Amino acid sequence: MSNNTTSSFGRGRCYFKVVDHYENPRNVGSLDKTSKNVGTGLVGAPACGDVMKLQIEVDDQGKIVDARFKTFGCGSAIASSSLVTEWVKGKSIAEAMTIKNTDIAKELCLPPVKLHCSMLAEDAIKAALQDYRVKQQDIEIEAVKASN
Amino acid sequence: MLSKTVSTKIMGSMRGFPSHRINYSTSSVNVVGRELIKSRALEKDELRPLYMDFQATTPMDPRVLDAMLPYQVNYYGNPHSRTHAYGWESESAMEKARKQVADLIAADPREIVFTSGATESNNMSIKLLEETIRPETSLVSVMTVNNEIGVMQPVEEIGRICRSRNVFFHTDAAQAVGKVPINVSDWKVDLMSISGHKIYGPKGVGALYVRRRPRVRMEPLQNGGGQERGLRSGTVPTPLAVGLGAACEIAQQELEYDHRWVSLLAKRLVQKIMSEVPDVVMNGDPEQRYPGCINLSFAYVEGESLLMALKDVALSSGSACTSASLEPSYVLRAIGTDEDLAHSSIRFGIGRFSTEAEVDFTAEKCIQQVKRLREMSPLWEMVQEGIDLKSIKWSQH
């Protein structure tokens, strides 16, 4: 196990990863939250300095075809939410549920003081998936009622 | 923000991670400081940022450096050496500097003690007064000009009240000396802390004003050879003292001009930003202030992300000396700023050497980046849709 990875680690790629996501964020924007294929997650609080809104668009096969985010927060928070939107595209709902904050933190090399940003991003995707699931259930219930 | 139980949980899950890549010790990543704006060497051909952080520190005025240099290499004697010319000439320079400092605040030179900086002066004032204090007296300590929002306290009135109640009055004037007119007699100040590097003087030197009439008795913080009338032992660093003296004399000469220049630039900066960007709040009293310290809150944009966006300008949010903590500014909290606005504040520091071009660049960059960050902000989006943010039940973390 090499020890020299630690010294080049902090200053090299990882710093630029966060800066890259922050300066060229992917998938900033909004989807139509009234659409039945869109799930919206809103997590965090302005008083804490961190709010993330994450939206996913799911096709009829249960695959996530689009994702958008908007974040009020520091560079690490913006990078974490941007990264998550990149990761969920093309995944199924079940796969998206397995995204962990530790993966996000590892990818962006977040220092301990910024780990909560990755946790909030995980909460955001889970909230979006939950919202989509609830919407689908409501649609099913409506369909059942209509056929009776 | 991050509770102890949550942090131990995170560290636990992180330690269990199998990959060798995740061995980040705190030495490889700068965890001191609230943000991933880390210390790093400048890239090749990368320009240094503009300096707009004059409250954190100031560059030395070249005239101060000129005054100091001979005392570094030629007139290098110990000012306390009584027996030869090296000592005499250094002592003479030190006393001249003492007078320059005293004149700036309308004090007697015998009332000035050289220290290593305003922090030491503050400690001396507060800790040592405890030793000699009578049971019924106490100490009032107030900042003259606040370093985060620039607000100036009604020192004259406070001094009058303290004197009438027989209470010692100390003020930390680090951000005020040489920037606003000070008269320790009019203000009825008993103790005043002065900092060299806040007024275009050298770092590592400051002074403490100690009133003689009515006498303020003190016990020394530092014992040794009895220098500075026993109040602060240790060889007075002649070059630094000369530098502080020169900085004070220059400040006295240029006080009015500097004040007008800084006011002009400050007004220019604030007007430019506020005319282009809505929902910007200036923190602190608009009248009772030193104009060079401007603290603005940009609603719906987080302060650290804005600082990162303005990477071509050296700015700060919150004060430099407390930047290791995660809490938003205690000063903003104390003046009743909303918590979300406290997370959205930036301090602009303008000084003697700031130019109009720098201010214009900063304003333009700021306007541009605030607009960009607002496009990325869910709060801005909600406000545009007419939602009242205060009515939302946020998920706490």
Coordinates of C-alpha atoms in Angstrom, one line a residue:
Chain A
M1 CA 0.0 0.0 0.0
S2 CA 1.6 3.2 -1.1
N3 CA 1.7 6.2 1.2
N4 CA 2.6 8.7 -1.4
T5 CA -1.0 8.8 -2.7
T6 CA -2.0 11.0 0.3
S7 CA 0.4 13.8 -0.4
S8 CA -0.5 14.2 -4.0
F9 CA -4.2 13.5 -3.3
G10 CA -5.4 16.6 -1.7
R11 CA -3.9 19.1 -4.0
G12 CA -4.3 17.4 -7.3
R13 CA -7.3 15.9 -9.0
C14 CA -9.8 16.2 -6.1
Y15 CA -9.6 19.9 -5.6
F16 CA -10.2 20.4 -9.3
K17 CA -13.1 17.9 -9.3
V18 CA -15.1 20.1 -6.9
V19 CA -14.1 23.3 -8.7
D20 CA -15.0 21.7 -12.0
H21 CA -18.5 20.7 -10.8
Y22 CA -18.9 24.1 -9.2
E23 CA -17.8 26.2 -12.2
N24 CA -19.3 24.0 -14.9
P25 CA -22.2 22.4 -13.0
R26 CA -24.1 19.8 -14.9
N27 CA -27.9 19.7 -15.1
V28 CA -28.7 23.0 -13.4
G29 CA -32.4 23.7 -13.9
S30 CA -35.9 22.5 -13.3
L31 CA -38.3 19.9 -14.7
D32 CA -42.1 20.3 -14.7
K33 CA -43.0 19.2 -11.2
T34 CA -46.6 18.7 -12.1
S35 CA -45.7 16.0 -14.6
K36 CA -46.5 12.5 -13.5
N37 CA -43.1 11.3 -14.6
V38 CA -41.2 13.7 -12.4
G39 CA -40.1 13.2 -8.8
T40 CA -39.0 16.3 -6.8
G41 CA -36.9 16.2 -3.6
L42 CA -36.4 19.4 -1.5
V43 CA -34.0 19.0 1.5
G44 CA -32.1 21.1 3.9
A45 CA -32.9 24.5 5.4
P46 CA -31.8 28.1 4.6
A47 CA -31.0 28.7 8.3
C48 CA -28.4 25.9 8.0
G49 CA -26.9 27.4 4.8
D50 CA -27.8 24.3 2.7
V51 CA -30.8 23.7 0.5
M52 CA -30.9 21.2 -2.4
K53 CA -33.7 20.7 -4.9
L54 CA -33.3 17.6 -7.0
Q55 CA -35.7 16.4 -9.8
I56 CA -35.7 13.2 -11.8
E57 CA -37.7 12.3 -14.9
V58 CA -38.5 8.6 -15.2
D59 CA -39.7 6.8 -18.3
D60 CA -42.4 4.1 -18.5
Q61 CA -39.8 1.4 -18.1
G62 CA -38.7 2.8 -14.7
K63 CA -35.4 4.2 -16.0
I64 CA -34.3 7.7 -15.1
V65 CA -33.9 9.7 -18.3
D66 CA -33.3 13.2 -17.0
A67 CA -32.2 14.9 -13.8
R68 CA -31.9 18.5 -12.7
F69 CA -30.8 20.3 -9.6
K70 CA -30.7 23.7 -7.9
T71 CA -28.7 24.3 -4.7
F72 CA -28.3 27.0 -2.2
G73 CA -25.0 26.2 -0.4
C74 CA -21.2 26.1 -0.5
G75 CA -19.1 24.8 -3.4
S76 CA -19.0 21.3 -2.0
A77 CA -22.8 21.2 -1.7
I78 CA -23.2 22.4 -5.3
A79 CA -20.6 19.8 -6.5
S80 CA -22.3 17.0 -4.5
S81 CA -25.7 17.7 -6.0
S82 CA -24.3 18.2 -9.5
L83 CA -22.5 14.8 -9.3
V84 CA -25.7 13.1 -8.1
T85 CA -27.6 14.3 -11.2
E86 CA -24.8 12.9 -13.4
W87 CA -24.9 9.5 -11.6
V88 CA -28.6 8.9 -11.7
K89 CA -29.1 9.5 -15.4
G90 CA -29.6 6.1 -17.1
K91 CA -30.1 4.2 -13.9
S92 CA -33.2 2.4 -12.8
I93 CA -35.0 3.6 -9.7
A94 CA -33.7 0.6 -7.7
E95 CA -30.1 1.4 -8.7
A96 CA -30.5 5.1 -7.9
M97 CA -31.7 4.1 -4.4
T98 CA -28.3 2.6 -3.7
I99 CA -26.3 5.8 -4.1
K100 CA -24.6 6.5 -0.8
N101 CA -23.1 9.7 0.6
T102 CA -19.8 7.9 1.1
D103 CA -19.6 7.4 -2.7
I104 CA -20.2 11.0 -3.3
A105 CA -17.7 12.1 -0.6
K106 CA -15.1 9.7 -2.0
E107 CA -15.5 10.9 -5.6
L108 CA -15.1 14.5 -4.6
C109 CA -12.6 13.9 -1.8
L110 CA -14.7 15.9 0.7
P111 CA -12.9 16.8 3.9
P112 CA -14.7 15.9 7.2
V113 CA -16.1 19.4 7.6
K114 CA -17.9 19.0 4.3
L115 CA -19.3 15.4 4.6
H116 CA -22.7 16.8 5.5
C117 CA -23.0 18.1 1.9
S118 CA -22.7 14.6 0.5
M119 CA -25.3 13.4 3.1
L120 CA -27.7 16.0 2.0
A121 CA -27.2 15.0 -1.6
E122 CA -28.1 11.4 -0.8
D123 CA -31.2 12.7 1.1
A124 CA -32.1 14.7 -1.9
I125 CA -32.1 11.8 -4.4
K126 CA -34.0 9.6 -2.0
A127 CA -36.6 12.3 -1.5
A128 CA -37.0 12.7 -5.3
L129 CA -37.4 8.9 -5.7
Q130 CA -39.8 8.8 -2.8
D131 CA -41.9 11.7 -4.4
Y132 CA -42.0 9.8 -7.7
R133 CA -43.1 6.6 -6.0
V134 CA -45.8 8.4 -4.1
K135 CA -47.1 10.0 -7.3
Q136 CA -47.1 6.6 -9.1
Q137 CA -49.1 5.1 -6.2
D138 CA -51.6 7.9 -6.3
I139 CA -52.0 7.4 -10.1
E140 CA -52.6 3.6 -9.5
I141 CA -55.2 4.4 -6.8
E142 CA -57.0 6.8 -9.2
A143 CA -56.9 4.1 -11.9
V144 CA -58.4 1.5 -9.6
K145 CA -61.2 3.9 -8.5
A146 CA -62.0 4.9 -12.0
S147 CA -62.4 1.3 -13.1
N148 CA -64.8 0.5 -10.3
Chain B
M1 CA -24.3 22.5 12.2
L2 CA -22.7 19.0 12.3
S3 CA -23.7 17.5 15.7
K4 CA -21.2 15.4 17.6
T5 CA -23.2 12.2 17.2
V6 CA -23.6 12.6 13.5
S7 CA -19.9 13.4 13.0
T8 CA -18.8 10.3 15.0
K9 CA -21.2 8.3 12.9
I10 CA -19.7 9.6 9.7
M11 CA -16.2 9.1 10.8
G12 CA -17.1 5.5 11.7
S13 CA -18.5 4.7 8.3
M14 CA -15.6 6.4 6.6
R15 CA -13.0 4.5 8.5
G16 CA -14.6 1.3 7.4
F17 CA -14.0 2.1 3.8
P18 CA -11.8 -0.5 2.1
S19 CA -10.2 1.5 -0.6
H20 CA -6.6 2.7 0.0
R21 CA -7.4 6.0 -1.7
I22 CA -9.6 7.2 1.1
N23 CA -6.7 7.6 3.5
Y24 CA -7.0 11.4 3.7
S25 CA -5.3 12.7 6.7
T26 CA -5.9 16.3 7.7
S27 CA -2.4 17.1 6.6
S28 CA -3.2 16.6 2.9
V29 CA -6.4 18.6 2.8
N30 CA -6.8 21.9 4.6
V31 CA -9.7 21.3 7.0
V32 CA -9.1 24.5 8.8
G33 CA -11.5 27.0 7.3
R34 CA -15.1 26.7 6.4
E35 CA -14.7 25.9 2.7
L36 CA -12.8 24.0 0.1
I37 CA -11.1 27.3 -0.8
K38 CA -7.8 25.8 0.1
S39 CA -4.4 27.1 0.2
R40 CA -2.6 26.3 -3.1
A41 CA 0.2 27.6 -5.2
L42 CA -0.9 29.8 -8.1
E43 CA -1.1 28.2 -11.5
K44 CA 1.4 29.2 -14.1
D45 CA 0.5 32.6 -15.5
E46 CA -2.4 32.9 -13.0
L47 CA -2.7 36.5 -11.8
R48 CA -2.8 37.2 -8.1
P49 CA -6.3 38.3 -7.0
L50 CA -7.2 41.9 -6.3
Y51 CA -6.9 42.8 -2.7
M52 CA -10.2 43.8 -1.1
D53 CA -9.6 42.6 2.4
F54 CA -8.1 45.6 4.2
Q55 CA -9.7 44.7 7.5
A56 CA -7.7 41.4 7.7
T57 CA -4.4 43.2 7.1
T58 CA -2.9 46.0 5.1
P59 CA 0.2 46.2 3.0
M60 CA 2.9 48.4 4.5
D61 CA 3.0 51.9 3.1
P62 CA 6.3 52.2 1.2
R63 CA 7.1 55.3 3.3
V64 CA 6.9 53.1 6.4
L65 CA 9.3 50.6 4.9
D66 CA 11.7 53.4 4.1
A67 CA 11.6 54.6 7.7
M68 CA 12.3 51.1 9.0
L69 CA 15.1 49.9 6.8
P70 CA 18.0 51.8 8.4
Y71 CA 17.0 50.4 11.7
Q72 CA 17.3 46.8 10.4
V73 CA 20.8 47.0 9.1
N74 CA 22.5 50.2 10.2
Y75 CA 21.1 51.6 13.4
Y76 CA 20.6 48.2 15.0
G77 CA 21.4 48.9 18.6
N78 CA 19.3 47.8 21.5
P79 CA 17.3 50.8 22.6
H80 CA 17.8 49.9 26.2
S81 CA 21.6 50.0 26.0
R82 CA 22.6 53.0 28.0
T83 CA 26.3 53.1 27.4
H84 CA 26.9 53.7 23.8
A85 CA 25.8 55.5 20.6
Y86 CA 24.1 52.4 19.2
G87 CA 21.7 52.3 22.2
W88 CA 21.2 56.1 22.3
E89 CA 20.3 56.4 18.6
S90 CA 17.9 53.4 18.8
E91 CA 16.3 54.8 22.0
S92 CA 15.9 58.2 20.3
A93 CA 14.1 56.5 17.3
M94 CA 11.9 54.6 19.7
E95 CA 10.9 57.7 21.6
K96 CA 10.2 59.5 18.4
A97 CA 8.0 56.7 17.3
R98 CA 6.2 56.8 20.7
K99 CA 5.5 60.4 20.2
Q100 CA 4.1 59.8 16.7
V101 CA 1.7 57.2 18.1
A102 CA 0.7 59.4 20.9
D103 CA 0.0 62.4 18.7
L104 CA -2.4 60.4 16.5
I105 CA -4.7 59.8 19.5
A106 CA -4.0 63.1 21.4
A107 CA -2.2 61.3 24.2
D108 CA 1.0 61.9 26.1
P109 CA 4.0 59.8 24.9
R110 CA 4.4 58.6 28.5
E111 CA 1.0 56.9 28.1
I112 CA 2.1 54.6 25.2
V113 CA 3.5 51.1 25.8
F114 CA 4.8 49.1 22.8
T115 CA 3.4 45.6 22.5
S116 CA 3.5 42.8 19.9
G117 CA 0.0 43.8 18.7
A118 CA -3.5 44.7 19.6
T119 CA -4.2 41.1 20.9
E120 CA -1.5 41.4 23.5
S121 CA -2.7 44.9 24.4
N122 CA -6.2 43.6 24.8
N123 CA -5.0 40.8 27.0
M124 CA -2.9 43.2 29.1
S125 CA -5.8 45.5 29.6
I126 CA -8.3 42.8 30.7
K127 CA -6.3 40.2 32.5
L128 CA -4.1 42.5 34.4
L129 CA -6.6 45.0 35.5
E130 CA -8.3 42.1 37.3
E131 CA -5.2 41.9 39.6
T132 CA -5.5 45.5 40.8
I133 CA -9.2 46.0 40.6
R134 CA -11.2 47.0 43.6
P135 CA -14.3 44.9 44.4
E136 CA -16.7 47.7 43.4
T137 CA -15.0 48.7 40.1
S138 CA -15.2 46.9 36.8
L139 CA -14.1 47.2 33.2
V140 CA -16.0 48.1 30.1
S141 CA -14.4 47.0 26.9
V142 CA -15.8 48.0 23.5
M143 CA -14.5 47.8 20.0
T144 CA -14.2 51.3 18.5
V145 CA -14.9 50.2 14.9
N146 CA -16.2 46.7 14.3
N147 CA -14.0 44.7 12.0
E148 CA -16.8 42.7 10.4
I149 CA -19.4 45.3 9.6
G150 CA -17.6 48.6 10.1
V151 CA -20.0 50.1 12.6
M152 CA -18.6 52.6 15.0
Q153 CA -19.6 52.6 18.6
P154 CA -20.6 55.8 20.5
V155 CA -17.3 55.8 22.4
E156 CA -17.6 59.4 23.6
E157 CA -20.9 58.6 25.4
I158 CA -19.7 55.3 26.7
G159 CA -16.6 57.1 28.1
R160 CA -18.6 59.7 29.8
I161 CA -20.9 57.1 31.5
C162 CA -17.9 55.1 32.6
R163 CA -16.1 58.0 34.0
S164 CA -19.2 59.1 35.9
R165 CA -19.5 55.6 37.5
N166 CA -15.8 55.2 38.2
V167 CA -15.5 52.3 35.8
F168 CA -12.4 51.6 33.6
F169 CA -13.0 52.0 29.9
H170 CA -10.9 50.0 27.4
T171 CA -11.4 50.1 23.7
D172 CA -9.8 48.0 21.0
A173 CA -9.2 50.7 18.3
A174 CA -7.3 48.5 15.9
Q175 CA -9.7 49.2 13.0
A176 CA -10.2 52.8 14.0
V177 CA -6.7 54.3 14.6
G178 CA -5.6 56.4 11.7
K179 CA -8.9 56.0 10.0
V180 CA -11.2 58.1 12.1
P181 CA -10.2 61.0 14.4
I182 CA -9.4 59.8 17.9
N183 CA -9.0 61.9 21.0
V184 CA -8.5 59.8 24.1
S185 CA -9.2 62.8 26.4
D186 CA -12.4 63.7 24.7
W187 CA -13.5 60.1 24.7
K188 CA -12.4 59.6 28.4
V189 CA -10.7 56.3 27.4
D190 CA -8.5 54.7 30.0
L191 CA -7.0 52.0 27.9
M192 CA -6.7 51.7 24.1
S193 CA -5.3 48.9 21.9
I194 CA -3.5 49.8 18.7
S195 CA -2.4 47.4 15.9
G196 CA 0.4 48.1 13.5
H197 CA -0.6 46.0 10.5
K198 CA -4.1 47.4 10.3
I199 CA -2.8 50.9 9.5
Y200 CA -0.2 50.2 6.8
G201 CA 2.5 49.5 9.4
P202 CA 4.5 46.4 10.1
K203 CA 3.1 43.2 11.4
G204 CA 4.1 42.1 14.9
V205 CA 3.9 45.4 16.7
G206 CA 1.2 47.4 18.4
A207 CA 0.7 49.6 21.3
L208 CA -1.4 50.0 24.4
Y209 CA -2.4 53.4 25.6
V210 CA -2.5 53.6 29.4
R211 CA -4.0 56.7 30.9
R212 CA -1.9 58.6 33.5
R213 CA -4.4 61.0 34.8
P214 CA -6.5 59.6 36.5
R215 CA -3.9 56.9 36.9
V216 CA -4.6 53.4 35.6
R217 CA -2.5 51.0 37.6
M218 CA -1.6 47.7 36.1
E219 CA 0.4 44.6 36.8
P220 CA 2.6 43.4 33.9
L221 CA 1.7 40.4 31.7
Q222 CA 5.3 39.8 30.8
N223 CA 8.1 39.9 33.4
G224 CA 11.8 40.4 32.7
G225 CA 14.1 43.3 32.4
G226 CA 11.5 45.9 33.4
Q227 CA 11.3 47.7 30.0
E228 CA 8.4 50.0 29.1
R229 CA 8.2 51.2 32.7
G230 CA 7.9 47.7 34.0
L231 CA 4.6 47.2 32.2
R232 CA 6.0 45.1 29.4
S233 CA 9.4 43.6 29.7
G234 CA 11.3 42.6 26.6
T235 CA 13.5 44.6 24.2
V236 CA 11.4 46.9 22.2
P237 CA 12.0 46.0 18.5
T238 CA 13.2 49.4 17.3
P239 CA 12.6 48.8 13.5
L240 CA 9.0 47.7 14.2
A241 CA 8.4 50.6 16.7
V242 CA 9.8 53.0 14.1
G243 CA 7.5 51.5 11.5
L244 CA 4.5 51.9 13.8
G245 CA 5.4 55.5 14.5
A246 CA 5.9 56.3 10.8
A247 CA 2.6 54.6 10.0
C248 CA 0.8 56.7 12.6
E249 CA 2.4 59.9 11.5
I250 CA 1.4 59.2 7.8
A251 CA -2.1 58.2 8.9
Q252 CA -2.5 61.5 10.8
Q253 CA -1.4 63.5 7.8
E254 CA -3.5 61.6 5.4
L255 CA -6.5 60.8 7.6
E256 CA -8.9 63.3 6.0
Y257 CA -7.9 62.5 2.4
D258 CA -8.0 58.7 3.0
H259 CA -11.4 59.0 4.6
R260 CA -12.8 60.9 1.6
W261 CA -11.2 58.5 -0.9
V262 CA -12.4 55.4 0.9
S263 CA -15.9 56.9 1.2
L264 CA -16.0 57.6 -2.5
L265 CA -15.0 54.1 -3.4
A266 CA -17.3 52.5 -0.9
K267 CA -20.3 54.5 -2.2
R268 CA -19.3 53.6 -5.8
L269 CA -19.1 49.9 -5.0
V270 CA -22.4 49.7 -3.1
Q271 CA -24.3 51.8 -5.5
K272 CA -23.1 49.8 -8.5
I273 CA -24.0 46.5 -6.9
M274 CA -27.3 47.5 -5.5
S275 CA -28.5 49.2 -8.7
E276 CA -28.0 45.9 -10.6
V277 CA -28.8 43.3 -8.1
P278 CA -32.0 43.2 -6.1
D279 CA -32.4 41.8 -2.5
V280 CA -29.0 42.9 -1.2
V281 CA -28.7 44.1 2.4
M282 CA -25.9 46.2 3.9
N283 CA -25.3 45.0 7.4
G284 CA -24.8 47.6 10.1
D285 CA -25.8 51.2 10.7
P286 CA -25.5 53.2 7.4
E287 CA -24.4 56.4 9.1
Q288 CA -22.4 55.5 12.2
R289 CA -19.6 53.6 10.4
Y290 CA -16.2 53.5 8.9
P291 CA -16.9 53.5 5.2
G292 CA -14.1 51.2 4.2
C293 CA -15.6 48.1 5.8
I294 CA -18.7 47.0 3.9
N295 CA -20.6 43.9 4.8
L296 CA -23.3 42.9 2.3
S297 CA -25.8 40.0 2.4
F298 CA -26.9 38.6 -1.0
A299 CA -30.2 36.9 -0.4
Y300 CA -30.7 33.4 -1.8
V301 CA -27.0 33.0 -2.5
E302 CA -24.7 31.3 0.0
G303 CA -21.7 33.3 1.1
E304 CA -18.9 30.7 0.7
S305 CA -20.1 29.8 -2.9
L306 CA -19.9 33.5 -3.8
L307 CA -16.4 33.9 -2.3
M308 CA -15.4 30.9 -4.4
A309 CA -16.9 32.5 -7.5
L310 CA -15.1 35.7 -6.9
K311 CA -11.8 34.0 -7.0
D312 CA -10.1 36.9 -8.7
V313 CA -10.7 39.2 -5.7
A314 CA -9.4 38.6 -2.2
L315 CA -12.4 38.9 0.0
S316 CA -13.7 37.3 3.2
S317 CA -16.9 36.4 4.9
G318 CA -16.8 36.7 8.7
S319 CA -13.6 37.8 10.4
A320 CA -10.2 36.2 9.7
C321 CA -9.5 35.5 13.4
T322 CA -12.6 33.3 13.8
S323 CA -12.5 31.6 10.4
A324 CA -11.8 28.2 11.8
S325 CA -15.3 27.7 13.1
L326 CA -18.4 26.6 11.1
E327 CA -20.8 29.1 12.7
P328 CA -22.0 32.1 10.8
S329 CA -20.8 35.5 12.1
Y330 CA -21.6 36.2 15.8
V331 CA -21.7 39.9 14.9
L332 CA -24.4 39.4 12.4
R333 CA -26.3 37.2 14.8
A334 CA -26.0 39.9 17.4
I335 CA -27.5 42.6 15.3
G336 CA -30.4 40.4 14.5
T337 CA -29.7 39.3 11.0
D338 CA -31.9 36.5 9.7
E339 CA -30.0 33.2 9.8
D340 CA -30.2 32.6 6.1
L341 CA -28.9 36.1 5.4
A342 CA -26.0 35.5 7.8
H343 CA -24.9 32.6 5.6
S344 CA -25.0 34.9 2.6
S345 CA -22.7 37.7 3.7
I346 CA -19.4 39.0 2.3
R347 CA -17.1 41.6 3.6
F348 CA -15.5 44.1 1.2
G349 CA -12.5 45.9 2.6
I350 CA -11.4 49.1 0.9
G351 CA -8.2 50.9 1.9
R352 CA -5.7 53.7 1.1
F353 CA -4.3 51.9 -2.0
S354 CA -7.6 50.8 -3.5
T355 CA -8.4 52.1 -7.0
E356 CA -11.5 52.9 -8.9
A357 CA -10.6 50.2 -11.4
E358 CA -10.4 47.6 -8.7
V359 CA -13.8 48.6 -7.2
D360 CA -15.4 48.5 -10.7
F361 CA -14.0 45.1 -11.4
T362 CA -15.1 43.8 -8.1
A363 CA -18.6 45.2 -8.5
E364 CA -19.0 43.8 -12.0
K365 CA -17.7 40.4 -11.1
C366 CA -19.9 40.3 -8.0
I367 CA -23.0 41.3 -10.0
Q368 CA -22.2 38.6 -12.6
Q369 CA -21.6 35.8 -10.1
V370 CA -24.6 36.7 -7.9
K371 CA -26.9 36.5 -11.0
R372 CA -25.3 33.1 -12.0
L373 CA -25.6 31.7 -8.5
R374 CA -29.2 32.8 -8.2
E375 CA -30.1 30.9 -11.3
M376 CA -28.8 27.9 -9.5
S377 CA -30.6 28.6 -6.3
P378 CA -33.8 26.8 -5.4
L379 CA -34.7 29.7 -3.0
W380 CA -34.5 32.3 -5.7
E381 CA -36.7 30.1 -7.9
M382 CA -39.3 29.8 -5.2
V383 CA -39.3 33.5 -4.5
Q384 CA -39.7 34.2 -8.2
E385 CA -42.8 31.9 -8.2
G386 CA -44.2 34.0 -5.4
I387 CA -43.6 31.5 -2.6
D388 CA -43.0 32.9 0.9
L389 CA -39.9 31.1 2.1
K390 CA -40.8 31.7 5.7
S391 CA -44.0 29.5 5.2
I392 CA -42.1 26.4 4.2
K393 CA -41.4 23.6 6.6
W394 CA -37.8 22.8 5.9
S395 CA -36.3 19.4 6.6
Q396 CA -33.7 19.9 9.3
H397 CA -30.5 18.0 9.0

